[in-house]
Amino acid sequence: MRSGFSGLALASVLLLSSSLAACGKSEPAAPAAPAGLALSTAEGAHGVLPAQGIEIKTKGSVANLAMTPNWRVGGQQLNITWYAGASQTKRFFVVTETGAAADQPSFLAHPETGVRNVRVAFDGGAPVTFKPTTPRAPFDVPAGAKAVTRVEIDYGSSEAPQTVVWK
């Protein structure tokens, strides 16, 4: 009887200890969120933002516009550019439209002129705004900033531009 009791006690202890060990294990980690925008602020860093699009509707025309601006860091300044001469416009803007050409807004004929404001955020901070008068937007890189985490471009009519966001 005694050996039966000790076997039962031993089995209970082993069962209890394995249950406690299972309780101490942590749940598997949730998968990481997809990486967001993180443009390097290191001197000489450069690249092209991935295409983002908007739809522009006028009374007789509908246009889909995709933009892919360049970015470059130099002289402790981030430059966002969207023009490199008339022959290069299609590299930065792809316009697909339907409707009458007469109803097309002038900024679609020369898409680089449709940029109204550019905003960037460094390391998740508040965005800094630049109102361009040329087809580039320079931003001073704050001391210690590691990455640009958001770029916004207001594009379209000056009365009601649409915002294109990279984040």
XYZ file of N, CA and C in Angstrom:
501
model
N 0.824 -1.177 0.000
C 0.000 0.000 0.000
C 0.865 1.236 0.000
N 1.965 1.104 0.747
C 2.831 2.262 0.850
C 3.442 2.614 -0.504
N 3.908 1.639 -1.299
C 4.524 1.912 -2.594
C 3.493 2.478 -3.578
N 2.248 2.074 -3.480
C 1.186 2.624 -4.322
C 0.955 4.095 -4.012
N 1.008 4.440 -2.717
C 0.807 5.828 -2.308
C 1.956 6.705 -2.792
N 3.192 6.199 -2.648
C 4.339 7.006 -3.066
C 4.353 7.177 -4.583
N 3.916 6.174 -5.337
C 3.833 6.300 -6.799
C 2.804 7.338 -7.195
N 1.665 7.335 -6.495
C 0.615 8.309 -6.754
C 1.086 9.707 -6.403
N 1.783 9.845 -5.280
C 2.307 11.149 -4.863
C 3.337 11.653 -5.867
N 4.201 10.770 -6.333
C 5.225 11.161 -7.301
C 4.584 11.604 -8.619
N 3.568 10.876 -9.058
C 2.873 11.237 -10.292
C 2.201 12.594 -10.149
N 1.604 12.871 -8.988
C 0.957 14.157 -8.738
C 1.967 15.295 -8.769
N 3.124 15.073 -8.151
C 4.167 16.105 -8.122
C 4.651 16.396 -9.539
N 4.883 15.352 -10.333
C 5.349 15.548 -11.706
C 4.301 16.277 -12.548
N 3.047 15.919 -12.400
C 1.970 16.562 -13.131
C 1.859 18.025 -12.746
N 1.929 18.312 -11.449
C 1.843 19.677 -10.955
C 3.030 20.505 -11.440
N 4.224 19.940 -11.407
C 5.402 20.699 -11.825
C 5.371 20.985 -13.324
N 4.868 20.045 -14.132
C 4.791 20.308 -15.571
C 3.723 21.358 -15.866
N 2.646 21.378 -15.080
C 1.614 22.404 -15.247
C 2.155 23.775 -14.890
N 2.920 23.853 -13.803
C 3.509 25.135 -13.402
C 4.528 25.612 -14.430
N 5.290 24.704 -14.992
C 6.278 25.080 -16.006
C 5.577 25.640 -17.238
N 4.445 25.040 -17.592
C 3.701 25.530 -18.750
C 3.139 26.919 -18.487
N 2.737 27.198 -17.250
C 2.212 28.521 -16.906
C 3.292 29.586 -16.987
N 4.513 29.211 -16.719
C 5.601 30.181 -16.720
C 6.071 30.553 -18.115
N 5.686 29.766 -19.114
C 6.117 30.077 -20.482
C 5.315 31.249 -21.020
N 5.995 32.132 -21.710
C 5.289 33.281 -22.280
C 4.668 32.887 -23.613
N 3.663 33.621 -23.987
C 3.008 33.401 -25.266
C 3.978 33.793 -26.373
N 3.855 33.186 -27.527
C 4.726 33.601 -28.626
C 4.469 35.072 -28.950
N 5.518 35.777 -29.305
C 5.403 37.208 -29.599
C 4.541 37.420 -30.839
N 3.779 38.498 -30.815
C 2.965 38.849 -31.972
C 3.894 39.245 -33.108
N 3.497 38.980 -34.338
C 4.365 39.364 -35.446
C 4.572 40.877 -35.452
N 5.754 41.291 -35.826
C 6.075 42.717 -35.845
C 5.252 43.413 -36.919
N 4.892 44.650 -36.637
C 4.161 45.450 -37.614
C 5.074 45.710 -38.807
N 4.495 45.864 -39.988
C 5.345 46.137 -41.134
C 6.110 47.443 -40.916
N 7.324 47.460 -41.412
C 8.164 48.641 -41.229
C 7.533 49.824 -41.943
N 7.523 50.962 -41.275
C 7.014 52.175 -41.878
C 8.128 52.904 -42.598
N 7.821 54.088 -43.033
C 8.809 54.909 -43.724
C 9.927 55.274 -42.761
N 11.148 55.101 -43.181
C 12.317 55.464 -42.371
C 13.454 55.830 -43.319
N 13.390 57.059 -43.845
C 14.437 57.533 -44.745
C 15.616 57.991 -43.906
N 16.778 57.497 -44.206
C 17.978 57.828 -43.439
C 18.314 59.311 -43.559
N 18.766 59.899 -42.468
C 19.219 61.293 -42.491
C 20.740 61.373 -42.550
N 21.395 60.257 -42.828
C 22.853 60.242 -42.942
C 23.279 61.043 -44.174
N 24.363 61.751 -44.052
C 24.896 62.551 -45.153
C 25.095 61.665 -46.386
N 24.569 62.102 -47.519
C 24.709 61.358 -48.768
C 23.602 60.357 -49.031
N 22.728 60.112 -48.061
C 21.621 59.173 -48.274
C 20.683 59.750 -49.337
N 20.119 58.893 -50.172
C 19.210 59.355 -51.212
C 18.355 58.188 -51.698
N 17.303 58.521 -52.418
C 16.434 57.488 -52.953
C 15.213 58.084 -53.616
N 14.280 57.223 -53.937
C 13.026 57.614 -54.571
C 11.898 57.086 -53.696
N 10.932 57.940 -53.396
C 9.772 57.491 -52.624
C 8.923 56.579 -53.505
N 8.309 55.542 -52.935
C 7.470 54.656 -53.748
C 6.254 55.403 -54.286
N 5.757 54.967 -55.415
C 4.631 55.642 -56.066
C 3.413 55.694 -55.148
N 2.826 56.866 -55.080
C 1.557 57.087 -54.376
C 0.659 57.839 -55.343
N -0.608 57.541 -55.328
C -1.499 58.154 -56.300
C -2.705 58.837 -55.704
N -3.265 59.722 -56.520
C -4.516 60.401 -56.181
C -5.371 60.460 -57.444
N -6.648 60.694 -57.258
C -7.565 60.885 -58.373
C -8.021 62.333 -58.357
N -7.908 62.977 -59.508
C -8.284 64.385 -59.628
C -9.470 64.459 -60.577
N -10.591 64.976 -60.073
C -11.802 65.082 -60.881
C -12.104 66.551 -61.148
N -12.407 66.844 -62.405
C -12.915 68.162 -62.778
C -14.234 67.919 -63.495
N -14.889 68.982 -63.951
C -16.215 68.787 -64.528
C -16.214 67.913 -65.785
N -15.129 67.913 -66.557
C -15.128 67.086 -67.764
C -13.960 66.130 -67.858
N -13.248 65.939 -66.781
C -12.036 65.131 -66.847
C -11.803 64.405 -65.521
N -11.265 63.217 -65.619
C -10.828 62.471 -64.438
C -9.399 62.025 -64.713
N -8.510 62.305 -63.772
C -7.106 61.921 -63.948
C -6.623 61.167 -62.719
N -5.862 60.131 -62.966
C -5.144 59.434 -61.895
C -3.693 59.856 -62.008
N -3.148 60.317 -60.916
C -1.779 60.810 -60.909
C -0.980 60.032 -59.877
N 0.126 59.467 -60.312
C 1.046 58.786 -59.393
C 2.317 59.612 -59.332
N 2.830 59.832 -58.122
C 4.068 60.607 -57.992
C 5.130 59.810 -57.257
N 6.373 60.029 -57.681
C 7.532 59.352 -57.093
C 8.656 60.368 -56.914
N 8.565 61.232 -55.923
C 9.619 62.234 -55.730
C 10.937 61.618 -55.263
N 12.019 62.310 -55.574
C 13.356 61.930 -55.090
C 13.599 62.568 -53.738
N 14.497 61.985 -52.962
C 14.945 62.609 -51.716
C 16.452 62.421 -51.608
N 17.107 63.399 -51.020
C 18.562 63.361 -50.868
C 18.935 64.173 -49.635
N 19.919 63.678 -48.888
C 20.441 64.404 -47.730
C 21.842 64.886 -48.091
N 22.055 66.184 -47.920
C 23.369 66.766 -48.187
C 23.499 68.087 -47.461
N 24.641 68.342 -46.873
C 24.842 69.595 -46.150
C 23.879 69.771 -44.995
N 23.562 68.679 -44.308
C 22.628 68.664 -43.170
C 21.238 69.159 -43.567
N 20.879 68.884 -44.832
C 19.576 69.283 -45.330
C 18.961 68.133 -46.125
N 17.666 67.906 -45.898
C 16.903 66.934 -46.671
C 16.238 67.696 -47.807
N 16.426 67.234 -49.028
C 15.775 67.847 -50.184
C 14.823 66.847 -50.810
N 13.573 67.265 -50.965
C 12.577 66.489 -51.690
C 12.445 67.196 -53.040
N 12.638 66.480 -54.146
C 12.545 67.097 -55.478
C 11.574 66.321 -56.350
N 10.943 67.041 -57.273
C 9.976 66.406 -58.156
C 10.078 66.945 -59.580
N 11.247 67.433 -59.960
C 11.449 67.942 -61.317
C 12.934 67.958 -61.620
N 13.293 67.547 -62.831
C 14.699 67.568 -63.242
C 14.785 67.915 -64.722
N 13.913 68.806 -65.167
C 13.853 69.178 -66.578
C 12.636 68.554 -67.232
N 12.177 69.202 -68.293
C 10.943 68.767 -68.954
C 10.995 67.313 -69.399
N 12.149 66.854 -69.845
C 12.239 65.471 -70.324
C 12.126 64.457 -69.190
N 12.307 64.892 -67.951
C 12.280 63.986 -66.804
C 10.957 64.000 -66.042
N 10.013 64.849 -66.451
C 8.754 64.983 -65.708
C 8.054 63.643 -65.528
N 8.060 62.797 -66.554
C 7.366 61.507 -66.457
C 8.033 60.565 -65.471
N 9.257 60.869 -65.086
C 9.919 60.050 -64.078
C 9.307 60.306 -62.696
N 8.819 61.501 -62.464
C 8.261 61.877 -61.166
C 6.739 61.786 -61.125
N 6.080 61.974 -62.270
C 4.619 61.986 -62.332
C 4.144 61.122 -63.489
N 3.182 60.269 -63.217
C 2.528 59.501 -64.272
C 1.055 59.878 -64.209
N 0.568 60.486 -65.302
C -0.813 60.955 -65.357
C -1.567 60.107 -66.367
N -2.674 59.530 -65.926
C -3.574 58.784 -66.794
C -4.920 59.470 -66.677
N -5.415 59.984 -67.805
C -6.677 60.717 -67.704
C -7.657 60.327 -68.779
N -8.926 60.580 -68.471
C -10.013 60.386 -69.415
C -10.796 61.681 -69.450
N -11.396 61.962 -70.598
C -12.173 63.186 -70.721
C -11.532 64.147 -71.698
N -12.122 65.318 -71.804
C -11.675 66.331 -72.758
C -10.416 67.037 -72.265
N -9.437 67.174 -73.158
C -8.191 67.860 -72.801
C -8.451 69.320 -72.446
N -9.483 69.911 -73.021
C -9.802 71.311 -72.731
C -10.227 71.495 -71.277
N -10.760 70.433 -70.668
C -11.200 70.512 -69.273
C -10.092 70.159 -68.284
N -8.932 69.823 -68.789
C -7.809 69.416 -67.938
C -7.258 70.626 -67.184
N -7.060 70.506 -65.876
C -6.444 71.605 -65.125
C -5.013 71.845 -65.618
N -4.559 73.085 -65.561
C -3.226 73.424 -66.077
C -2.120 72.674 -65.343
N -2.328 72.372 -64.065
C -1.270 71.678 -63.327
C -1.094 70.230 -63.782
N -2.039 69.672 -64.524
C -1.834 68.327 -65.066
C -1.010 68.368 -66.351
N -1.090 69.474 -67.094
C -0.257 69.622 -68.285
C 1.210 69.769 -67.886
N 1.450 70.404 -66.763
C 2.791 70.579 -66.194
C 2.711 70.142 -64.732
N 2.750 68.833 -64.480
C 2.441 68.324 -63.139
C 3.343 68.835 -62.027
N 4.559 69.239 -62.343
C 5.451 69.754 -61.295
C 4.918 71.036 -60.671
N 3.995 71.735 -61.356
C 3.446 72.986 -60.818
C 2.284 72.755 -59.860
N 1.829 71.520 -59.706
C 0.684 71.236 -58.841
C 1.018 70.991 -57.386
N 2.301 71.000 -57.023
C 2.690 70.783 -55.624
C 2.459 72.078 -54.855
N 1.645 72.023 -53.812
C 1.284 73.231 -53.044
C 2.058 73.339 -51.731
N 2.200 72.257 -50.994
C 2.933 72.228 -49.721
C 3.613 70.875 -49.578
N 4.732 70.882 -48.866
C 5.432 69.641 -48.543
C 5.681 69.648 -47.041
N 5.377 68.520 -46.388
C 5.614 68.388 -44.948
C 6.428 67.125 -44.708
N 7.376 67.215 -43.776
C 8.136 66.031 -43.367
C 8.180 65.975 -41.849
N 8.261 64.761 -41.326
C 8.416 64.550 -39.881
C 9.681 63.730 -39.667
N 10.484 64.146 -38.702
C 11.711 63.442 -38.345
C 11.479 62.635 -37.073
N 11.830 61.375 -37.080
C 11.751 60.497 -35.908
C 10.377 60.517 -35.243
N 9.315 60.582 -36.034
C 7.956 60.539 -35.503
C 7.477 61.833 -34.874
N 8.244 62.902 -34.997
C 7.868 64.192 -34.415
C 6.816 64.913 -35.245
N 6.538 66.144 -34.841
C 5.566 66.973 -35.551
C 6.107 67.332 -36.937
N 5.241 67.365 -37.947
C 5.700 67.696 -39.289
C 6.140 69.160 -39.412
N 7.127 69.363 -40.274
C 7.618 70.696 -40.621
C 7.115 70.969 -42.034
N 6.594 72.185 -42.289
C 5.980 72.507 -43.578
C 6.856 73.437 -44.401
N 6.859 73.218 -45.713
C 7.551 74.093 -46.651
C 6.614 74.348 -47.821
N 6.425 75.625 -48.172
C 5.601 75.992 -49.329
C 6.550 76.280 -50.482
N 6.625 75.380 -51.455
C 7.636 75.526 -52.503
C 7.296 76.589 -53.544
N 8.328 77.250 -54.030
C 8.208 78.153 -55.173
C 9.013 77.596 -56.345
N 9.786 76.562 -56.083
C 10.528 75.824 -57.107
C 10.207 74.348 -56.898
N 10.586 73.478 -57.824
C 10.239 72.055 -57.667
C 11.148 71.287 -56.709
N 11.422 71.886 -55.579
C 12.155 71.170 -54.526
C 11.781 71.784 -53.187
N 11.884 70.973 -52.157
C 11.567 71.424 -50.799
C 12.727 71.051 -49.888
N 13.501 72.048 -49.428
C 14.615 71.765 -48.519
C 14.172 71.832 -47.057
N 14.650 70.906 -46.249
C 14.359 70.881 -44.818
C 15.662 70.683 -44.063
N 15.913 71.515 -43.061
C 17.089 71.320 -42.215
C 16.875 70.073 -41.368
N 17.870 69.206 -41.344
C 17.789 67.982 -40.540
C 18.105 68.351 -39.097
N 17.178 68.118 -38.152
C 17.442 68.446 -36.746
C 18.621 67.639 -36.194
N 19.355 68.247 -35.292
C 20.489 67.555 -34.657
C 19.994 66.272 -33.998
N 20.666 65.189 -34.239
C 20.322 63.907 -33.632
C 19.234 63.130 -34.352
N 18.601 63.720 -35.374
C 17.538 63.006 -36.094
C 18.123 61.814 -36.832
N 17.434 60.692 -36.747
C 17.912 59.456 -37.367
C 17.199 59.141 -38.681
N 15.903 59.538 -38.777
C 15.133 59.155 -39.961
C 13.984 60.119 -40.215
N 13.584 60.180 -41.463
C 12.352 60.860 -41.853
C 11.278 59.786 -41.800
N 10.251 60.008 -40.995
C 9.237 58.977 -40.789
C 7.905 59.291 -41.466
N 7.809 60.463 -42.075
C 6.568 60.825 -42.767
C 6.867 61.926 -43.773
N 6.299 61.788 -44.971
C 6.369 62.822 -45.997
C 4.949 63.030 -46.497
N 4.527 64.281 -46.590
C 3.200 64.612 -47.113
C 3.368 65.671 -48.189
N 2.651 65.507 -49.299
C 2.657 66.506 -50.363
C 1.215 66.865 -50.665
N 0.901 68.160 -50.582
C -0.412 68.656 -50.996
C -0.319 68.931 -52.486
N -1.209 68.312 -53.264
C -1.134 68.409 -54.713
C -2.509 68.704 -55.287
N -2.550 69.530 -56.323
C -3.795 69.799 -57.026
C -4.076 71.278 -57.122
N -5.344 71.616 -57.177
C -5.731 73.024 -57.300
C -5.335 73.769 -56.032
N -5.032 75.038 -56.184
C -4.626 75.817 -55.009
C -5.784 75.997 -54.032
N -7.022 75.896 -54.511
C -8.192 76.048 -53.636
C -8.469 74.796 -52.812
N -8.240 73.628 -53.394
C -8.567 72.381 -52.689
C -7.584 71.270 -53.059
N -6.328 71.389 -52.628
C -5.371 70.320 -52.954
C -5.663 69.051 -52.159
N -5.193 67.936 -52.689
C -5.296 66.650 -52.001
C -3.939 66.318 -51.400
N -3.952 65.569 -50.320
C -2.700 65.229 -49.646
C -2.292 63.796 -49.970
N -1.052 63.659 -50.427
C -0.444 62.354 -50.690
C 0.508 62.098 -49.533
N 0.414 60.913 -48.907
C 1.177 60.639 -47.683
C 2.042 59.393 -47.850
N 3.287 59.507 -47.417
C 4.197 58.367 -47.281
C 4.508 58.258 -45.799
N 4.213 57.105 -45.184
C 4.497 56.934 -43.752
C 4.892 55.513 -43.460
